[in-house]
Amino acid sequence: MATLGDIGLAAAINIISALIFLVAFAILRLQPFNDRVYFPKWYLKGLRHSPTRSGAFVAKFVNVDWRAYIRFLNWIPDALKMPEPELIDHAGLDSAVYLRIYLLGLKIFVPITLLAWAILVPVNWTNSTLTKSDFTYSDIDKLSISNVPLGSLRFWTHIVMAYAFSFWTCYVLKTEYAKVAAMRLQFVASEKRRPDQYTVLVRNVPPDADESVSECVEHFFLVNHQDHYLMHQGVYNANKLAKLVKEKKSKQNWLDYYQLKYSRDQSKRPMMKTGFLGCFGAKVDAIEHQIAEIERLTKEIAEEKQRVEKDPKSTMPASFVSFKSRWGAAVCAQTQQSRNPTLWLTEWAPEPRDVFWNNLAIPYVSLTIRKLIIAVAFFFLTFFFMIPIAFVQTLASLDGIRKKAPFLKVIIDEPFIKAFIQGFLPGIALKIFLIFLPTILMMMSKFEGWLSISALERKSASKYYIFTIVNVFLGNIIAGAAFEQLSTFLNQSANQIPKTIGVAVPMKASFFITYIMVDGWAGIAGEILRLKPLIFYHLKNFFLVKTEKDREEAMDPGSVGFNTGEPQIQLYFLLGLVYAVVTPFLLPFILVFFGLAYVVYRHQIINVYNQEYESAAAFWPDIHGRIIFALCFSQLSLLGLLGTKHATQSAPFLIALPVLTISFHLYCKGRYEPAFTKYPIQEARMRDTLEQAREPNLNLKGYLQNAYVHPVFKDDDEDEDEDFMMKLETDSVLVPTKRQSRMNTPVPSKVSAGSSPSLPDAVIHEH
């Protein structure tokens, strides 16, 4: 059990580590040759130029201005200067709202911390329950609810504080939900024109023996949306083609590398082995081999394009359908299209940058099966993962080391080593073990078949959050492997589970304090240093970069990483709300995390991260829901804990609190969530009216023509791609239908769906 001394040592280690990271960053960012690593966003926007281009030779690599080192901490006020509206213009609404999660943590926990330390800490400290008992305890426990005697009237203070903390949290959540919903609607209303505003994704197009998918789609929308349908773009299974294009690009990069290497030393031709990872196989001339491979892949790419063009099986029963107005798209996306609710399924199309093209080729009927498979796999991953984590945690404890390595007993009994093991090692061991988890969860989400990058990240974040609760929170609170926990819960009555958790919560406060310091202090400070992108950039810059374009590609700006960052934040909300009443000593550590993370990520979003997509803060309902879950969990665990404290007179007053919290959540869900799932028809009509007044001659068809063409058909390096795209467009040419139902179509389509006149225009021309 960690003491205050152990916590102090862990705090010192993590504070020193964080300061080293921050000072190293402050110095490295001043060096001209690191400019692209720490300010890549400005280079991508074309607003910054390399300082290594001019000046003396030394000044190109090292900042020789001594005054800059005096102001080396200026990045902190600079990160806070940019106002939020400007930040939205600069980085997008997703990034700006993501930062508001950290502000939300500060808004919730600053008043709670002050109130808890002013009222609860004195109430807990001024007892002598633990002193008179035979239990092993630390000074931290004397500040917790564990120090209050059984049946004490002082538990009324904890109940009143639980109500106060819950009401305050709900008030802040409601205020923030309303603010973010208003920001989203304002952003959508004021945003520049985007293809997804006019486009819906249609899936599960029913097969027809007489018509192609493209003909079927145009027929359906000319009949059912005759005044608003504009065009459509088919969805093709181009996954194999995408792999070939990716492989060719890789071969081209290796060719560039070997040619650059040869140009530097022409006395010897570069050689390589053709086997696995270049370690086995025949030794050949590297340049000639890569040229031959590129020629082979070019031929295969051309053949695959022809196959996609001619093979009907390459056309998926789905399509991106565009409309003449936002109003028409909104009506289509938010209504049922046919009598059979499983056919002609429509949803808002993701913006083109957000589309995850690989999953468009997955048949709709297989999605349910895929999700079931992943649900089972995730269940076993969550509970089996606890076994190695428990093993690592055991080795990171004094008893575990004594059992596994008894010869180290003399060393680990030294006060400093003992404090290091108890106060630092468990947190860092858990942090290291969780490094590979996000990659696994993202692969699982991709297998499920989600169609956009933003949806993939949100679903991965949900899995990560569940995993974190089970393995990081419950796994460390309740002793034993996860299957033992599951068995314990299954064999208990429902009213005993809160007691089991509640009793264990105060005992693990010291572990979570060390975890917060490792993950939330040193970890956040390490994020701003960007050590991995720094090393990889200089390696690429030295070995591969020949042109300015190569140098841009060598930059790795990264992104916010919602799938990993958001569940991490939610763990701190859970810990803060659970321990606010039970062990208030933990709260200041939470505040340091939220404050430091807000400054660091604001700097990264302004200068570094380049968000791949813009979902207009579609993730906020998930944020709200998880904080509500954390709040209910904290209330139930406190109720269970008080049940073991013989507080029979006061504990029942807590029963109403989860009910009130859930009622509040349902109110917010009904009041604010529609702003994140639907597009108001009124807003759509208003935008269309303004656009028609400002741009009466807008060629919307030309704007949308190639917006949703698969990226492999947009390769600017190959001239034949333009011809292929034209062929794809002419695939949509319709001939008079063979089906009798086609007689319901007012005007037969005679030209490409991508360039055909709209239906009313065609009628006018005929008359």
Coordinates of C-alpha atoms in Angstrom, one line a residue, residues 50-600:
S50 CA 11.5 26.9 -43.9
P51 CA 14.0 29.0 -41.9
T52 CA 16.8 26.7 -43.3
R53 CA 16.6 28.2 -46.8
S54 CA 18.5 31.4 -46.0
G55 CA 21.1 32.7 -43.6
A56 CA 24.5 31.5 -42.5
F57 CA 25.3 27.8 -42.6
V58 CA 25.2 27.3 -38.9
A59 CA 22.0 29.4 -38.6
K60 CA 20.2 26.9 -40.9
F61 CA 20.5 24.2 -38.3
V62 CA 20.8 25.9 -34.9
N63 CA 19.1 29.0 -33.6
V64 CA 21.9 31.3 -32.6
D65 CA 19.6 34.1 -31.3
W66 CA 20.2 33.9 -27.5
R67 CA 17.1 36.0 -26.9
A68 CA 14.9 33.2 -28.2
Y69 CA 16.1 30.9 -25.4
I70 CA 15.1 33.5 -22.8
R71 CA 11.5 33.4 -24.2
F72 CA 11.5 29.6 -24.7
L73 CA 8.3 29.2 -22.7
N74 CA 6.4 31.7 -24.8
W75 CA 4.6 28.8 -26.5
I76 CA 2.3 28.5 -23.5
P77 CA 0.7 32.0 -23.8
D78 CA 0.8 31.7 -27.6
A79 CA -1.2 28.5 -27.4
L80 CA -3.9 30.3 -25.3
K81 CA -4.1 33.5 -27.4
M82 CA -6.1 32.3 -30.4
P83 CA -9.8 33.0 -29.7
E84 CA -12.2 30.1 -30.3
P85 CA -13.9 31.4 -33.5
E86 CA -10.5 31.9 -35.1
L87 CA -9.5 28.4 -33.8
I88 CA -12.6 26.9 -35.6
D89 CA -11.6 28.6 -38.8
H90 CA -8.1 27.4 -38.5
A91 CA -8.5 23.8 -37.3
G92 CA -12.2 23.0 -37.7
L93 CA -15.1 22.5 -35.3
D94 CA -14.0 18.9 -34.3
S95 CA -10.7 20.1 -33.0
A96 CA -12.2 23.2 -31.2
V97 CA -14.9 21.0 -29.5
Y98 CA -12.4 18.4 -28.6
L99 CA -10.5 21.0 -26.5
R100 CA -13.8 21.9 -24.8
I101 CA -13.7 18.4 -23.2
Y102 CA -10.7 19.4 -21.2
L103 CA -12.3 22.7 -20.3
L104 CA -15.4 20.8 -19.3
G105 CA -13.2 18.8 -16.9
L106 CA -11.9 22.0 -15.3
K107 CA -15.4 23.5 -15.0
I108 CA -16.7 20.4 -13.3
F109 CA -13.7 19.6 -11.0
V110 CA -12.4 22.9 -9.9
P111 CA -15.5 23.8 -7.7
I112 CA -15.8 20.1 -6.7
T113 CA -12.2 20.0 -5.5
L114 CA -12.5 23.2 -3.5
L115 CA -15.7 22.1 -1.9
A116 CA -14.4 18.6 -1.2
W117 CA -11.2 19.8 0.5
A118 CA -13.1 22.5 2.4
I119 CA -15.8 20.2 3.8
L120 CA -15.1 16.5 3.2
V121 CA -11.4 16.3 4.1
P122 CA -11.8 17.9 7.5
V123 CA -14.9 15.6 8.2
N124 CA -12.8 12.5 7.3
W125 CA -9.5 13.6 8.9
T126 CA -11.0 14.5 12.3
N127 CA -11.8 10.8 13.1
S128 CA -9.6 8.2 14.6
T129 CA -11.3 5.1 13.2
L130 CA -8.2 3.7 11.4
T131 CA -5.8 4.7 14.2
K132 CA -7.8 2.5 16.7
S133 CA -8.2 -0.4 14.2
D134 CA -5.9 -3.2 13.4
F135 CA -6.1 -2.6 9.6
T136 CA -3.1 -1.6 7.5
Y137 CA -3.6 1.9 6.3
S138 CA -1.7 5.0 5.0
D139 CA -2.1 8.7 5.6
I140 CA -4.1 8.9 2.3
D141 CA -6.8 6.6 3.9
K142 CA -7.1 9.0 6.9
L143 CA -8.3 11.6 4.4
S144 CA -10.9 9.3 2.9
I145 CA -14.3 8.0 3.9
S146 CA -12.7 4.9 5.3
N147 CA -11.7 6.9 8.4
V148 CA -15.4 7.6 9.3
P149 CA -16.7 5.2 12.0
L150 CA -19.5 2.8 11.2
G151 CA -23.0 4.2 11.5
S152 CA -21.7 7.8 12.0
L153 CA -24.0 10.7 11.4
R154 CA -21.1 12.3 9.5
F155 CA -22.2 10.2 6.5
W156 CA -24.9 12.8 6.0
T157 CA -22.2 15.2 4.9
H158 CA -21.1 12.8 2.2
I159 CA -24.6 12.3 0.9
V160 CA -25.2 16.1 0.8
M161 CA -21.9 16.5 -1.1
A162 CA -22.9 13.7 -3.5
Y163 CA -26.1 15.6 -4.4
A164 CA -24.2 18.9 -4.7
F165 CA -21.5 17.3 -7.0
S166 CA -24.1 15.6 -9.1
F167 CA -26.3 18.7 -9.5
W168 CA -23.2 20.8 -10.4
T169 CA -22.0 18.2 -12.9
C170 CA -25.5 18.0 -14.6
Y171 CA -25.7 21.8 -14.7
V172 CA -22.3 22.1 -16.4
L173 CA -23.2 19.2 -18.8
K174 CA -26.4 20.8 -19.9
T175 CA -24.8 24.2 -20.4
E176 CA -22.0 22.7 -22.5
Y177 CA -24.4 20.4 -24.5
A178 CA -26.5 23.5 -25.4
K179 CA -23.4 25.5 -26.3
V180 CA -21.9 22.7 -28.5
A181 CA -25.2 22.1 -30.2
A182 CA -25.5 25.8 -31.0
M183 CA -21.9 25.8 -32.3
R184 CA -22.6 22.8 -34.5
L185 CA -25.7 24.4 -36.1
Q186 CA -23.9 27.7 -36.5
F187 CA -20.9 25.9 -38.1
V188 CA -23.1 24.0 -40.5
A189 CA -25.0 27.2 -41.4
S190 CA -22.0 29.3 -42.0
E191 CA -19.7 26.7 -43.5
K192 CA -18.5 26.8 -47.0
R193 CA -20.2 24.6 -49.6
R194 CA -19.3 20.9 -49.2
P195 CA -20.3 17.9 -51.4
D196 CA -21.8 16.0 -48.5
Q197 CA -24.3 18.8 -47.9
Y198 CA -26.0 17.7 -51.2
T199 CA -25.3 14.0 -51.2
V200 CA -26.7 10.9 -49.5
L201 CA -25.4 7.4 -49.5
V202 CA -27.9 4.8 -50.8
R203 CA -27.3 1.2 -49.8
N204 CA -29.0 -2.1 -50.4
V205 CA -30.2 -1.3 -53.9
P206 CA -32.3 -4.2 -54.9
P207 CA -31.0 -6.3 -57.8
D208 CA -32.8 -6.2 -61.1
A209 CA -32.3 -8.7 -64.0
D210 CA -32.9 -6.1 -66.7
E211 CA -31.1 -3.1 -65.4
S212 CA -27.7 -2.4 -63.9
V213 CA -27.3 -0.9 -60.5
S214 CA -26.6 2.5 -62.0
E215 CA -29.7 2.4 -64.2
C216 CA -31.8 1.2 -61.2
V217 CA -30.6 4.0 -59.0
E218 CA -31.4 6.7 -61.6
H219 CA -34.7 5.2 -62.4
F220 CA -35.7 5.2 -58.7
F221 CA -34.7 8.7 -57.9
L222 CA -36.1 10.2 -61.1
V223 CA -39.5 8.7 -60.1
N224 CA -39.4 9.4 -56.4
H225 CA -37.4 12.6 -56.2
Q226 CA -38.0 14.0 -59.6
D227 CA -37.8 17.7 -58.7
H228 CA -34.6 17.4 -56.7
Y229 CA -32.5 14.5 -58.0
L230 CA -29.3 15.8 -59.8
M231 CA -26.9 12.9 -60.4
H232 CA -25.3 9.9 -58.8
Q233 CA -21.9 8.2 -58.6
G234 CA -21.6 4.4 -58.4
V235 CA -19.7 2.6 -55.7
Y236 CA -17.1 0.1 -57.0
N237 CA -15.1 -2.6 -55.3
A238 CA -11.7 -1.2 -56.0
N239 CA -9.9 -2.7 -52.9
K240 CA -7.6 -4.8 -55.0
L241 CA -6.8 -1.9 -57.2
A242 CA -6.1 0.3 -54.2
K243 CA -3.6 -2.4 -52.9
L244 CA -1.8 -2.4 -56.2
V245 CA -1.6 1.4 -56.3
K246 CA -0.3 1.4 -52.7
E247 CA 2.3 -1.3 -53.6
K248 CA 3.4 0.7 -56.6
K249 CA 3.9 3.8 -54.6
S250 CA 6.0 1.9 -52.1
K251 CA 8.2 0.5 -54.9
Q252 CA 8.5 4.0 -56.3
N253 CA 9.7 5.3 -52.9
W254 CA 12.3 2.5 -52.8
L255 CA 13.4 3.4 -56.3
D256 CA 13.8 7.0 -55.4
Y257 CA 15.9 5.9 -52.3
Y258 CA 18.2 3.7 -54.3
Q259 CA 18.6 6.3 -57.1
L260 CA 19.5 8.9 -54.5
K261 CA 21.9 6.6 -52.9
Y262 CA 23.6 5.8 -56.2
S263 CA 23.8 9.5 -57.2
R264 CA 25.7 10.2 -54.0
D265 CA 28.2 7.4 -54.7
Q266 CA 28.4 6.2 -58.3
S267 CA 31.3 3.9 -57.7
K268 CA 29.0 1.1 -56.6
R269 CA 25.5 0.1 -57.7
P270 CA 23.1 -0.5 -54.8
M271 CA 22.2 -4.2 -54.3
M272 CA 19.2 -5.8 -52.5
K273 CA 17.8 -9.3 -51.7
T274 CA 14.4 -10.2 -53.2
G275 CA 13.3 -12.4 -50.3
F276 CA 11.4 -11.8 -47.1
L277 CA 12.1 -8.3 -45.7
G278 CA 15.1 -8.1 -47.9
C279 CA 17.0 -10.5 -45.7
F280 CA 16.7 -13.6 -47.9
G281 CA 16.6 -14.6 -51.6
A282 CA 18.8 -13.8 -54.6
K283 CA 20.9 -10.7 -54.6
V284 CA 20.0 -8.3 -57.5
D285 CA 20.6 -4.8 -58.7
A286 CA 18.2 -2.7 -56.6
I287 CA 17.5 0.0 -59.1
E288 CA 16.8 -2.5 -62.0
H289 CA 14.7 -4.7 -59.7
Q290 CA 12.5 -1.8 -58.5
I291 CA 12.0 -0.5 -62.1
A292 CA 10.9 -4.0 -63.2
E293 CA 8.5 -4.2 -60.3
I294 CA 7.0 -0.8 -61.1
E295 CA 6.5 -1.9 -64.7
R296 CA 4.8 -5.1 -63.6
L297 CA 2.5 -3.3 -61.2
T298 CA 1.7 -0.6 -63.8
K299 CA 0.5 -3.4 -66.1
E300 CA -1.5 -5.1 -63.4
I301 CA -3.1 -1.8 -62.4
A302 CA -4.2 -1.2 -66.0
E303 CA -5.6 -4.8 -66.2
E304 CA -7.4 -4.4 -62.9
K305 CA -8.9 -1.1 -64.0
Q306 CA -10.3 -2.8 -67.1
R307 CA -11.7 -5.5 -65.0
V308 CA -13.5 -3.0 -62.7
E309 CA -14.8 -1.3 -65.7
K310 CA -16.3 -4.4 -67.4
D311 CA -17.1 -6.7 -64.5
P312 CA -20.7 -6.1 -63.2
K313 CA -19.6 -7.8 -59.9
S314 CA -17.3 -4.9 -59.2
T315 CA -20.3 -2.6 -59.0
M316 CA -21.7 -2.6 -55.5
P317 CA -25.5 -2.2 -54.7
A318 CA -24.8 1.2 -53.4
S319 CA -24.4 4.7 -54.8
F320 CA -23.7 8.3 -53.8
V321 CA -26.8 10.3 -54.9
S322 CA -26.5 14.1 -55.2
F323 CA -29.4 16.6 -55.2
K324 CA -30.0 20.1 -56.5
S325 CA -30.4 21.5 -53.0
R326 CA -29.5 20.8 -49.4
W327 CA -33.3 20.6 -48.8
G328 CA -33.7 17.7 -51.2
A329 CA -30.8 15.8 -49.7
A330 CA -32.1 16.4 -46.2
V331 CA -35.5 15.0 -47.1
C332 CA -34.0 12.0 -48.7
A333 CA -31.5 11.2 -46.0
Q334 CA -34.0 11.4 -43.2
T335 CA -37.0 9.5 -44.7
Q336 CA -37.9 5.9 -45.5
Q337 CA -37.6 5.4 -49.3
S338 CA -39.6 2.2 -49.9
R339 CA -42.3 -0.1 -48.5
N340 CA -39.6 -2.6 -47.5
P341 CA -37.5 -0.8 -44.8
T342 CA -34.5 -3.0 -45.6
L343 CA -34.1 -1.7 -49.2
W344 CA -33.1 1.6 -50.5
L345 CA -31.5 2.6 -47.2
T346 CA -30.4 6.3 -47.2
E347 CA -28.1 8.1 -44.9
W348 CA -26.0 11.3 -45.0
A349 CA -22.9 10.7 -47.1
P350 CA -19.7 11.4 -45.2
E351 CA -17.6 14.2 -46.6
P352 CA -15.2 12.9 -49.2
R353 CA -12.2 13.1 -46.9
D354 CA -14.0 11.1 -44.3
V355 CA -15.1 8.1 -46.5
F356 CA -13.4 4.8 -45.6
W357 CA -13.4 3.5 -49.1
N358 CA -12.4 -0.1 -48.3
N359 CA -15.6 -0.8 -46.4
L360 CA -17.9 0.5 -49.2
A361 CA -17.3 -2.9 -50.9
I362 CA -18.7 -4.9 -48.0
P363 CA -22.2 -6.3 -48.9
Y364 CA -24.8 -4.8 -46.6
V365 CA -26.2 -8.2 -45.6
S366 CA -22.9 -9.2 -44.1
L367 CA -22.7 -6.2 -41.7
T368 CA -24.9 -7.7 -39.0
I369 CA -22.8 -10.9 -39.0
R370 CA -19.6 -9.0 -38.9
K371 CA -20.8 -6.9 -35.9
L372 CA -21.9 -10.1 -34.1
I373 CA -18.5 -11.7 -34.7
I374 CA -16.7 -8.5 -33.4
A375 CA -19.0 -8.4 -30.3
V376 CA -18.0 -11.9 -29.3
A377 CA -14.3 -11.2 -30.1
F378 CA -14.3 -8.0 -28.1
F379 CA -15.9 -9.8 -25.1
F380 CA -13.1 -12.3 -25.1
L381 CA -10.4 -9.7 -25.7
T382 CA -11.7 -7.6 -22.8
F383 CA -11.7 -10.5 -20.3
F384 CA -8.6 -12.4 -21.5
F385 CA -6.5 -9.2 -21.7
M386 CA -6.8 -9.0 -17.9
I387 CA -4.7 -12.1 -17.5
P388 CA -1.4 -10.6 -18.8
I389 CA -2.3 -7.2 -17.2
A390 CA -2.7 -8.9 -13.8
F391 CA 0.6 -10.7 -14.3
V392 CA 2.4 -7.5 -15.1
Q393 CA 0.8 -5.8 -12.2
T394 CA 1.8 -8.7 -9.9
L395 CA 5.4 -8.4 -11.0
A396 CA 5.2 -4.6 -10.4
S397 CA 4.3 -5.2 -6.7
L398 CA 6.6 -5.9 -3.8
D399 CA 5.1 -9.3 -2.9
G400 CA 5.2 -10.4 -6.6
I401 CA 8.9 -9.5 -6.9
R402 CA 9.7 -11.3 -3.6
K403 CA 7.9 -14.5 -4.9
K404 CA 9.4 -14.4 -8.4
A405 CA 12.9 -13.2 -7.5
P406 CA 13.6 -13.8 -3.8
F407 CA 17.3 -12.9 -4.3
L408 CA 16.2 -9.2 -4.9
K409 CA 14.6 -9.0 -1.4
V410 CA 17.6 -7.1 0.0
I411 CA 17.4 -4.5 -2.8
I412 CA 13.7 -3.9 -2.9
D413 CA 13.5 -3.4 0.9
E414 CA 15.6 -0.3 0.5
P415 CA 13.3 2.7 1.2
F416 CA 14.0 4.5 -2.1
I417 CA 13.6 1.3 -4.2
K418 CA 10.5 0.3 -2.3
A419 CA 8.9 3.8 -2.8
F420 CA 9.8 3.7 -6.5
I421 CA 8.2 0.2 -7.0
Q422 CA 5.0 1.1 -5.1
G423 CA 4.6 4.6 -6.3
F424 CA 5.7 4.5 -9.9
L425 CA 6.2 1.0 -11.4
P426 CA 2.5 -0.2 -11.5
G427 CA 1.4 2.9 -13.4
I428 CA 4.1 2.7 -16.0
A429 CA 3.7 -1.0 -16.4
L430 CA 0.0 -0.7 -17.2
K431 CA 0.7 2.2 -19.5
I432 CA 3.2 0.2 -21.5
F433 CA 1.0 -2.8 -21.7
L434 CA -1.9 -0.8 -23.3
I435 CA 0.2 0.7 -26.1
F436 CA -1.0 -1.9 -28.7
L437 CA -4.6 -1.9 -27.7
P438 CA -5.8 1.0 -30.0
T439 CA -4.5 -0.7 -33.1
I440 CA -6.3 -3.9 -32.3
L441 CA -9.6 -2.1 -31.6
M442 CA -9.3 0.0 -34.8
M443 CA -8.8 -3.2 -36.8
M444 CA -12.0 -4.6 -35.2
S445 CA -14.0 -1.5 -36.0
K446 CA -12.8 -1.7 -39.6
F447 CA -13.9 -5.3 -39.8
E448 CA -17.4 -4.3 -38.6
G449 CA -17.8 -2.3 -41.8
W450 CA -18.2 1.4 -40.7
L451 CA -18.1 3.7 -43.7
S452 CA -16.3 6.8 -42.4
I453 CA -13.1 7.5 -40.6
S454 CA -15.0 9.5 -38.0
A455 CA -17.4 6.6 -37.3
L456 CA -14.4 4.2 -37.1
E457 CA -12.8 6.4 -34.5
R458 CA -16.0 6.8 -32.5
K459 CA -16.7 3.1 -32.4
S460 CA -13.1 2.4 -31.5
A461 CA -13.3 4.9 -28.7
S462 CA -16.5 3.2 -27.4
K463 CA -14.6 -0.2 -27.3
Y464 CA -11.6 1.4 -25.7
Y465 CA -13.8 3.0 -23.0
I466 CA -15.5 -0.3 -22.2
F467 CA -12.1 -2.0 -22.1
T468 CA -10.7 0.7 -19.8
I469 CA -13.6 0.4 -17.3
V470 CA -13.3 -3.4 -17.1
N471 CA -9.5 -3.7 -17.1
V472 CA -8.1 -0.5 -15.9
F473 CA -10.7 0.6 -13.4
L474 CA -12.6 -2.5 -12.2
G475 CA -9.6 -4.7 -13.0
N476 CA -7.4 -2.8 -10.5
I477 CA -10.2 -2.2 -7.9
I478 CA -11.3 -5.8 -7.6
A479 CA -8.5 -8.3 -7.1
G480 CA -8.2 -11.3 -9.5
A481 CA -8.5 -11.9 -13.2
A482 CA -11.5 -10.5 -15.1
F483 CA -13.2 -13.9 -15.4
E484 CA -13.0 -14.2 -11.6
Q485 CA -14.6 -10.8 -11.4
L486 CA -17.3 -11.8 -13.8
S487 CA -17.9 -15.0 -11.8
T488 CA -18.1 -13.0 -8.6
F489 CA -20.7 -10.6 -10.2
L490 CA -22.8 -13.4 -11.7
N491 CA -22.9 -15.3 -8.4
Q492 CA -24.0 -12.2 -6.4
S493 CA -27.4 -10.7 -6.2
A494 CA -27.7 -7.3 -8.0
N495 CA -27.8 -5.3 -4.7
Q496 CA -24.4 -6.8 -3.6
I497 CA -22.4 -5.7 -6.7
P498 CA -22.4 -2.0 -5.6
K499 CA -21.2 -3.1 -2.2
T500 CA -18.4 -5.2 -3.6
I501 CA -17.2 -2.3 -5.8
G502 CA -17.8 0.4 -3.1
V503 CA -15.7 -1.4 -0.5
A504 CA -12.8 -1.8 -2.9
V505 CA -12.8 1.8 -4.3
P506 CA -11.1 3.6 -1.4
M507 CA -8.4 0.9 -1.2
K508 CA -7.1 1.6 -4.7
A509 CA -6.9 5.4 -4.6
S510 CA -3.1 5.4 -4.3
F511 CA -2.7 3.2 -7.4
F512 CA -4.9 5.5 -9.5
I513 CA -3.0 8.5 -8.3
T514 CA 0.3 7.0 -9.6
Y515 CA -1.5 6.1 -12.9
I516 CA -2.7 9.7 -13.3
M517 CA 0.8 11.0 -12.8
V518 CA 2.4 8.6 -15.3
D519 CA -0.3 8.8 -17.9
G520 CA -1.8 12.2 -17.4
W521 CA 1.3 14.2 -16.4
A522 CA 4.5 12.7 -18.0
G523 CA 2.4 11.2 -20.8
I524 CA 0.9 14.5 -21.9
A525 CA 4.2 16.3 -21.6
G526 CA 5.7 13.5 -23.8
E527 CA 3.0 14.1 -26.4
I528 CA 4.2 17.6 -27.1
L529 CA 7.8 16.5 -27.6
R530 CA 6.8 14.3 -30.6
L531 CA 9.9 12.2 -30.3
K532 CA 8.8 9.5 -32.8
P533 CA 7.8 12.0 -35.6
L534 CA 11.0 13.9 -34.9
I535 CA 13.2 10.9 -35.4
F536 CA 11.3 9.6 -38.4
Y537 CA 11.3 13.0 -40.1
H538 CA 15.1 13.4 -39.9
L539 CA 15.7 9.8 -41.1
K540 CA 13.4 10.4 -44.1
N541 CA 14.9 13.8 -44.7
F542 CA 18.4 12.4 -44.7
F543 CA 17.8 9.2 -46.8
L544 CA 14.7 9.8 -49.0
V545 CA 14.0 13.5 -49.5
K546 CA 14.9 15.0 -52.9
T547 CA 12.2 17.6 -53.6
E548 CA 10.0 19.9 -51.6
K549 CA 7.1 17.5 -52.2
D550 CA 9.1 14.7 -50.6
R551 CA 9.9 16.9 -47.6
E552 CA 6.2 17.6 -47.1
E553 CA 5.4 13.9 -47.3
A554 CA 8.1 13.2 -44.7
M555 CA 6.2 15.4 -42.2
D556 CA 3.9 13.5 -39.9
P557 CA 1.5 16.1 -38.5
G558 CA -0.8 13.4 -37.0
S559 CA -4.3 14.2 -35.7
V560 CA -6.2 14.5 -32.4
G561 CA -6.6 10.7 -32.3
F562 CA -10.2 10.7 -31.0
N563 CA -10.2 6.9 -30.7
T564 CA -7.5 6.9 -28.0
G565 CA -7.6 10.5 -26.6
E566 CA -11.3 10.6 -25.7
P567 CA -11.4 7.3 -23.7
Q568 CA -8.4 8.5 -21.8
I569 CA -10.2 11.7 -20.8
Q570 CA -13.3 9.7 -19.9
L571 CA -11.3 7.6 -17.5
Y572 CA -10.3 10.8 -15.6
F573 CA -13.9 11.9 -15.5
L574 CA -14.8 8.5 -14.0
L575 CA -12.0 8.6 -11.4
G576 CA -12.8 12.2 -10.4
L577 CA -16.5 11.6 -10.0
V578 CA -16.0 8.2 -8.2
Y579 CA -13.4 9.5 -5.7
A580 CA -14.8 13.0 -5.2
V581 CA -16.8 11.9 -2.2
V582 CA -14.8 8.9 -1.2
T583 CA -11.1 10.1 -1.4
P584 CA -10.9 13.8 -2.3
F585 CA -7.1 13.6 -2.0
L586 CA -7.1 12.4 -5.7
L587 CA -8.9 15.4 -7.1
P588 CA -5.9 17.8 -7.4
F589 CA -4.1 15.3 -9.5
I590 CA -7.1 15.2 -11.9
L591 CA -7.0 19.0 -12.1
V592 CA -3.3 19.1 -13.1
F593 CA -4.1 16.6 -15.9
F594 CA -7.0 18.7 -17.3
G595 CA -5.0 21.9 -17.1
L596 CA -1.8 20.6 -18.6
A597 CA -3.6 18.6 -21.3
Y598 CA -5.7 21.7 -22.4
V599 CA -2.5 23.8 -22.9
V600 CA -0.6 21.0 -24.7

